[in-house]
Amino acid sequence: MTAFSSYNNFNIIYWITQLVGLAVVIMTGCWVGVHQGGVAWNEQPSIQFNWHSLLMTIGLIYLYGTSILVYRGFRHVRKQPLKITHAIIHAVAFVCTVIALVAVFESKDYAANPRPHMYSLHSWLGMAAVVLFGLQYVVGFVAYLFPGVRVSLRSTLMPTHIFFGVLGFVLSIIAALTGFMAKAIFAVPDYSSLTPEAVLVNMISLLMTIYGGLVVFLVTESGYKREALPEDAIQVTRNHS
């Protein structure tokens, strides 16, 4: 156990992480709303694209990270409610992600000069993160929420589930950073002059990196691992009796 691993330290870092994540969402909303013309749908394809930036930040960054930390952040709650909460947050994140994907594809198709899809590093990394996120959700839902699955199988799958969950989150962060960089270069006037908008985009990206690092630290630090409650064992016994 490291010097950081006391429960008090966890609480401090956990709430700092939440504040940083919320700051990323709020600042992205400000960037979209103030500097990029807000949001619209098919009637304004160039602005429709903004849904992609906003909803991916909410879903595949903030909610994804929050869902990953549910078990450690609420360690004194029984495991079954935490499983349901984890699944619900993931479901909301998935809905945000689907709408964001529809927005970006349609904004390119309906533009005055339609643009090609899936050619950039950002799009490849982003789609890899989305696919991994979706597969993780399906496997996790079947393995950990369906009744009748053996406890031994769940235990065997858990390290793999955690690893690919963290990997998908890290991919999401990297994809978002490459996306913000590309958007800044092509859509922010005088980006190289560090205008207020340019500084805002850079700050969002910096805070997003910090948020990702904090989430990964909290979920991989063994000293912060949630200890099973007696109620968890009772629930498992009932489910398999």
mmCIF file of C-alpha atoms in Angstrom:
data_model
loop_
_atom_site.group_PDB
_atom_site.id
_atom_site.type_symbol
_atom_site.label_atom_id
_atom_site.label_comp_id
_atom_site.label_asym_id
_atom_site.label_seq_id
_atom_site.Cartn_x
_atom_site.Cartn_y
_atom_site.Cartn_z
ATOM 1 C CA MET A 1 0.000 0.000 0.000
ATOM 2 C CA THR A 2 1.453 3.367 -0.996
ATOM 3 C CA ALA A 3 1.428 6.621 0.970
ATOM 4 C CA PHE A 4 -1.489 7.772 -1.184
ATOM 5 C CA SER A 5 -3.669 4.794 -0.400
ATOM 6 C CA SER A 6 -5.599 5.866 2.687
ATOM 7 C CA TYR A 7 -9.358 6.242 2.374
ATOM 8 C CA ASN A 8 -9.135 9.972 3.189
ATOM 9 C CA ASN A 9 -6.680 10.524 0.359
ATOM 10 C CA PHE A 10 -8.968 8.593 -1.958
ATOM 11 C CA ASN A 11 -11.890 10.884 -1.125
ATOM 12 C CA ILE A 12 -9.837 13.988 -1.853
ATOM 13 C CA ILE A 13 -8.531 12.682 -5.181
ATOM 14 C CA TYR A 14 -11.939 11.283 -6.148
ATOM 15 C CA TRP A 15 -13.728 14.596 -5.714
ATOM 16 C CA ILE A 16 -10.922 16.496 -7.429
ATOM 17 C CA THR A 17 -11.347 14.067 -10.327
ATOM 18 C CA GLN A 18 -15.087 14.740 -10.453
ATOM 19 C CA LEU A 19 -14.544 18.505 -10.403
ATOM 20 C CA VAL A 20 -11.984 18.292 -13.202
ATOM 21 C CA GLY A 21 -14.332 16.126 -15.275
ATOM 22 C CA LEU A 22 -17.236 18.522 -14.776
ATOM 23 C CA ALA A 23 -14.959 21.441 -15.675
ATOM 24 C CA VAL A 24 -14.109 19.694 -18.948
ATOM 25 C CA VAL A 25 -17.810 19.262 -19.779
ATOM 26 C CA ILE A 26 -18.702 22.857 -18.834
ATOM 27 C CA MET A 27 -15.764 24.349 -20.739
ATOM 28 C CA THR A 28 -16.576 22.248 -23.801
ATOM 29 C CA GLY A 29 -20.158 23.510 -23.614
ATOM 30 C CA CYS A 30 -18.873 27.092 -23.391
ATOM 31 C CA TRP A 31 -16.582 26.558 -26.372
ATOM 32 C CA VAL A 32 -19.372 25.078 -28.468
ATOM 33 C CA GLY A 33 -21.943 27.637 -27.362
ATOM 34 C CA VAL A 34 -19.882 30.813 -27.369
ATOM 35 C CA HIS A 35 -17.226 30.263 -30.026
ATOM 36 C CA GLN A 36 -18.595 27.600 -32.390
ATOM 37 C CA GLY A 37 -22.156 28.836 -32.937
ATOM 38 C CA GLY A 38 -24.023 26.510 -30.589
ATOM 39 C CA VAL A 39 -25.765 23.347 -31.786
ATOM 40 C CA ALA A 40 -28.275 22.477 -34.493
ATOM 41 C CA TRP A 41 -29.323 19.445 -36.499
ATOM 42 C CA ASN A 42 -29.651 18.774 -40.253
ATOM 43 C CA GLU A 43 -30.658 22.332 -41.148
ATOM 44 C CA GLN A 44 -27.136 23.565 -40.280
ATOM 45 C CA PRO A 45 -24.610 20.778 -40.919
ATOM 46 C CA SER A 46 -21.586 22.842 -39.906
ATOM 47 C CA ILE A 47 -23.132 23.478 -36.488
ATOM 48 C CA GLN A 48 -24.596 19.980 -36.233
ATOM 49 C CA PHE A 49 -21.014 18.785 -35.940
ATOM 50 C CA ASN A 50 -20.815 20.529 -32.549
ATOM 51 C CA TRP A 51 -23.082 17.864 -31.069
ATOM 52 C CA HIS A 52 -20.261 15.423 -31.716
ATOM 53 C CA SER A 53 -17.720 17.371 -29.651
ATOM 54 C CA LEU A 54 -20.136 18.007 -26.799
ATOM 55 C CA LEU A 55 -21.786 14.589 -26.517
ATOM 56 C CA MET A 56 -18.568 12.607 -26.906
ATOM 57 C CA THR A 57 -17.048 14.676 -24.107
ATOM 58 C CA ILE A 58 -20.072 14.007 -21.895
ATOM 59 C CA GLY A 59 -20.523 10.348 -22.795
ATOM 60 C CA LEU A 60 -17.228 8.755 -23.724
ATOM 61 C CA ILE A 61 -15.080 10.888 -21.402
ATOM 62 C CA TYR A 62 -16.905 12.132 -18.287
ATOM 63 C CA LEU A 63 -19.620 9.487 -17.897
ATOM 64 C CA TYR A 64 -17.267 6.680 -18.901
ATOM 65 C CA GLY A 65 -14.769 7.756 -16.243
ATOM 66 C CA THR A 66 -17.504 8.231 -13.646
ATOM 67 C CA SER A 67 -18.895 4.773 -14.344
ATOM 68 C CA ILE A 68 -15.471 3.183 -13.996
ATOM 69 C CA LEU A 69 -15.090 4.734 -10.540
ATOM 70 C CA VAL A 70 -18.549 3.806 -9.225
ATOM 71 C CA TYR A 71 -17.338 0.754 -7.295
ATOM 72 C CA ARG A 72 -14.504 2.610 -5.609
ATOM 73 C CA GLY A 73 -16.316 5.879 -5.056
ATOM 74 C CA PHE A 74 -19.258 4.228 -3.274
ATOM 75 C CA ARG A 75 -17.448 1.396 -1.539
ATOM 76 C CA HIS A 76 -19.922 1.191 1.381
ATOM 77 C CA VAL A 77 -22.895 0.499 -0.894
ATOM 78 C CA ARG A 78 -23.876 -3.103 -1.658
ATOM 79 C CA LYS A 79 -22.475 -4.448 -4.894
ATOM 80 C CA GLN A 80 -25.761 -5.181 -6.669
ATOM 81 C CA PRO A 81 -26.965 -1.537 -6.672
ATOM 82 C CA LEU A 82 -23.496 -0.505 -7.820
ATOM 83 C CA LYS A 83 -23.690 -2.963 -10.729
ATOM 84 C CA ILE A 84 -27.011 -1.452 -11.790
ATOM 85 C CA THR A 85 -25.671 2.096 -11.426
ATOM 86 C CA HIS A 86 -22.564 1.167 -13.422
ATOM 87 C CA ALA A 87 -24.746 -0.275 -16.192
ATOM 88 C CA ILE A 88 -27.117 2.725 -16.251
ATOM 89 C CA ILE A 89 -24.302 5.280 -16.504
ATOM 90 C CA HIS A 90 -22.748 3.214 -19.284
ATOM 91 C CA ALA A 91 -26.115 3.094 -21.055
ATOM 92 C CA VAL A 92 -26.464 6.894 -20.917
ATOM 93 C CA ALA A 93 -22.893 7.236 -22.170
ATOM 94 C CA PHE A 94 -23.702 4.840 -25.016
ATOM 95 C CA VAL A 95 -26.772 6.886 -26.033
ATOM 96 C CA CYS A 96 -24.659 10.072 -26.039
ATOM 97 C CA THR A 97 -22.061 8.291 -28.161
ATOM 98 C CA VAL A 98 -24.580 7.060 -30.741
ATOM 99 C CA ILE A 99 -26.121 10.528 -31.141
ATOM 100 C CA ALA A 100 -22.634 12.033 -31.416
ATOM 101 C CA LEU A 101 -21.718 9.571 -34.180
ATOM 102 C CA VAL A 102 -24.939 10.261 -36.089
ATOM 103 C CA ALA A 103 -24.253 13.985 -35.795
ATOM 104 C CA VAL A 104 -20.736 13.796 -37.204
ATOM 105 C CA PHE A 105 -21.636 11.475 -40.088
ATOM 106 C CA GLU A 106 -24.708 13.486 -41.068
ATOM 107 C CA SER A 107 -22.919 16.819 -40.758
ATOM 108 C CA LYS A 108 -20.422 15.622 -43.360
ATOM 109 C CA ASP A 109 -23.058 14.076 -45.638
ATOM 110 C CA TYR A 110 -25.329 17.137 -45.591
ATOM 111 C CA ALA A 111 -22.570 19.727 -45.994
ATOM 112 C CA ALA A 112 -22.513 21.867 -49.135
ATOM 113 C CA ASN A 113 -19.337 19.997 -50.073
ATOM 114 C CA PRO A 114 -19.706 16.508 -48.556
ATOM 115 C CA ARG A 115 -16.562 15.245 -46.885
ATOM 116 C CA PRO A 116 -15.238 11.681 -46.607
ATOM 117 C CA HIS A 117 -15.587 9.613 -43.457
ATOM 118 C CA MET A 118 -13.101 7.616 -41.401
ATOM 119 C CA TYR A 119 -9.864 8.841 -42.915
ATOM 120 C CA SER A 120 -8.161 10.540 -39.944
ATOM 121 C CA LEU A 121 -6.246 9.105 -37.006
ATOM 122 C CA HIS A 122 -8.891 10.660 -34.761
ATOM 123 C CA SER A 123 -11.689 8.752 -36.481
ATOM 124 C CA TRP A 124 -9.817 5.452 -36.308
ATOM 125 C CA LEU A 125 -8.962 5.834 -32.632
ATOM 126 C CA GLY A 126 -12.460 7.065 -31.859
ATOM 127 C CA MET A 127 -14.173 4.184 -33.610
ATOM 128 C CA ALA A 128 -11.860 1.703 -31.873
ATOM 129 C CA ALA A 129 -12.836 3.249 -28.530
ATOM 130 C CA VAL A 130 -16.555 3.106 -29.397
ATOM 131 C CA VAL A 131 -16.390 -0.537 -30.515
ATOM 132 C CA LEU A 132 -14.424 -1.554 -27.430
ATOM 133 C CA PHE A 133 -16.844 0.375 -25.216
ATOM 134 C CA GLY A 134 -19.828 -1.349 -26.830
ATOM 135 C CA LEU A 135 -18.326 -4.820 -26.536
ATOM 136 C CA GLN A 136 -17.408 -4.179 -22.922
ATOM 137 C CA TYR A 137 -20.955 -3.117 -22.164
ATOM 138 C CA VAL A 138 -22.509 -6.200 -23.739
ATOM 139 C CA VAL A 139 -20.076 -8.651 -22.128
ATOM 140 C CA GLY A 140 -20.327 -6.926 -18.752
ATOM 141 C CA PHE A 141 -24.127 -6.838 -18.863
ATOM 142 C CA VAL A 142 -24.380 -10.536 -19.707
ATOM 143 C CA ALA A 143 -21.682 -11.690 -17.295
ATOM 144 C CA TYR A 144 -22.515 -9.568 -14.255
ATOM 145 C CA LEU A 145 -26.202 -8.683 -14.423
ATOM 146 C CA PHE A 146 -27.783 -11.805 -15.888
ATOM 147 C CA PRO A 147 -28.835 -14.238 -13.138
ATOM 148 C CA GLY A 148 -27.394 -17.715 -13.123
ATOM 149 C CA VAL A 149 -23.873 -16.902 -14.286
ATOM 150 C CA ARG A 150 -21.395 -18.776 -12.128
ATOM 151 C CA VAL A 151 -19.418 -16.756 -9.599
ATOM 152 C CA SER A 152 -16.231 -18.538 -10.729
ATOM 153 C CA LEU A 153 -16.787 -17.367 -14.313
ATOM 154 C CA ARG A 154 -17.415 -13.809 -13.164
ATOM 155 C CA SER A 155 -14.225 -13.867 -11.110
ATOM 156 C CA THR A 156 -12.245 -15.223 -14.062
ATOM 157 C CA LEU A 157 -13.575 -12.536 -16.396
ATOM 158 C CA MET A 158 -13.125 -9.634 -13.976
ATOM 159 C CA PRO A 159 -9.421 -8.824 -14.615
ATOM 160 C CA THR A 160 -10.041 -8.868 -18.385
ATOM 161 C CA HIS A 161 -13.172 -6.748 -17.985
ATOM 162 C CA ILE A 162 -11.269 -4.174 -15.924
ATOM 163 C CA PHE A 163 -8.289 -4.101 -18.296
ATOM 164 C CA PHE A 164 -10.322 -3.540 -21.445
ATOM 165 C CA GLY A 165 -12.561 -1.056 -19.639
ATOM 166 C CA VAL A 166 -9.529 1.063 -18.736
ATOM 167 C CA LEU A 167 -8.057 0.561 -22.221
ATOM 168 C CA GLY A 168 -11.275 1.783 -23.832
ATOM 169 C CA PHE A 169 -11.294 4.837 -21.565
ATOM 170 C CA VAL A 170 -7.671 5.676 -22.401
ATOM 171 C CA LEU A 171 -8.438 5.275 -26.116
ATOM 172 C CA SER A 172 -11.375 7.649 -25.664
ATOM 173 C CA ILE A 173 -9.124 10.265 -24.074
ATOM 174 C CA ILE A 174 -6.525 9.951 -26.858
ATOM 175 C CA ALA A 175 -9.200 10.103 -29.550
ATOM 176 C CA ALA A 176 -10.741 13.194 -27.941
ATOM 177 C CA LEU A 177 -7.367 14.936 -27.742
ATOM 178 C CA THR A 178 -6.611 14.275 -31.415
ATOM 179 C CA GLY A 179 -10.137 15.433 -32.289
ATOM 180 C CA PHE A 180 -9.829 18.674 -30.327
ATOM 181 C CA MET A 181 -6.442 19.331 -31.908
ATOM 182 C CA ALA A 182 -7.792 18.791 -35.430
ATOM 183 C CA LYS A 183 -10.851 20.934 -34.731
ATOM 184 C CA ALA A 184 -8.675 23.710 -33.297
ATOM 185 C CA ILE A 185 -6.331 23.734 -36.277
ATOM 186 C CA PHE A 186 -9.124 23.855 -38.851
ATOM 187 C CA ALA A 187 -11.891 25.775 -37.058
ATOM 188 C CA VAL A 188 -10.265 28.163 -34.583
ATOM 189 C CA PRO A 189 -9.269 31.482 -36.199
ATOM 190 C CA ASP A 190 -5.653 32.461 -35.525
ATOM 191 C CA TYR A 191 -5.063 29.372 -33.428
ATOM 192 C CA SER A 192 -1.297 29.872 -33.608
ATOM 193 C CA SER A 193 -1.718 33.350 -32.067
ATOM 194 C CA LEU A 194 -3.237 31.852 -28.907
ATOM 195 C CA THR A 195 -6.500 33.753 -29.059
ATOM 196 C CA PRO A 196 -8.920 33.336 -26.130
ATOM 197 C CA GLU A 197 -10.657 30.525 -28.028
ATOM 198 C CA ALA A 198 -7.346 28.807 -28.687
ATOM 199 C CA VAL A 199 -6.407 29.042 -25.001
ATOM 200 C CA LEU A 200 -9.826 27.613 -24.062
ATOM 201 C CA VAL A 201 -9.387 24.606 -26.364
ATOM 202 C CA ASN A 202 -5.897 23.975 -25.021
ATOM 203 C CA MET A 203 -7.162 24.209 -21.433
ATOM 204 C CA ILE A 204 -9.962 21.742 -22.166
ATOM 205 C CA SER A 205 -7.444 19.297 -23.615
ATOM 206 C CA LEU A 206 -5.073 19.753 -20.671
ATOM 207 C CA LEU A 207 -7.826 19.195 -18.101
ATOM 208 C CA MET A 208 -9.084 16.202 -20.063
ATOM 209 C CA THR A 209 -5.605 14.677 -19.859
ATOM 210 C CA ILE A 210 -5.515 15.317 -16.105
ATOM 211 C CA TYR A 211 -8.985 13.805 -15.708
ATOM 212 C CA GLY A 212 -7.944 10.690 -17.610
ATOM 213 C CA GLY A 213 -4.799 10.306 -15.549
ATOM 214 C CA LEU A 214 -6.681 10.675 -12.266
ATOM 215 C CA VAL A 215 -9.339 8.127 -13.266
ATOM 216 C CA VAL A 216 -6.710 5.581 -14.295
ATOM 217 C CA PHE A 217 -4.770 6.168 -11.075
ATOM 218 C CA LEU A 218 -7.833 5.729 -8.868
ATOM 219 C CA VAL A 219 -8.990 2.563 -10.615
ATOM 220 C CA THR A 220 -5.557 0.888 -10.751
ATOM 221 C CA GLU A 221 -4.218 1.785 -7.294
ATOM 222 C CA SER A 222 -4.567 -1.470 -5.362
ATOM 223 C CA GLY A 223 -4.864 0.341 -2.042
ATOM 224 C CA TYR A 224 -8.139 1.898 -3.184
ATOM 225 C CA LYS A 225 -9.761 -1.388 -4.161
ATOM 226 C CA ARG A 226 -13.265 -1.874 -2.784
ATOM 227 C CA GLU A 227 -13.473 -4.563 -0.126
ATOM 228 C CA ALA A 228 -16.433 -6.914 -0.322
ATOM 229 C CA LEU A 229 -19.218 -6.269 2.186
ATOM 230 C CA PRO A 230 -20.947 -9.081 4.129
ATOM 231 C CA GLU A 231 -24.163 -8.125 2.300
ATOM 232 C CA ASP A 232 -22.476 -8.950 -1.023
ATOM 233 C CA ALA A 233 -21.903 -12.547 0.045
ATOM 234 C CA ILE A 234 -25.533 -12.850 1.148
ATOM 235 C CA GLN A 235 -26.707 -11.558 -2.248
ATOM 236 C CA VAL A 236 -24.479 -14.021 -4.104
ATOM 237 C CA THR A 237 -25.826 -16.889 -1.997
ATOM 238 C CA ARG A 238 -29.421 -15.901 -2.744
ATOM 239 C CA ASN A 239 -28.736 -15.616 -6.482
ATOM 240 C CA HIS A 240 -27.293 -19.126 -6.647
ATOM 241 C CA SER A 241 -29.490 -20.916 -4.150
#
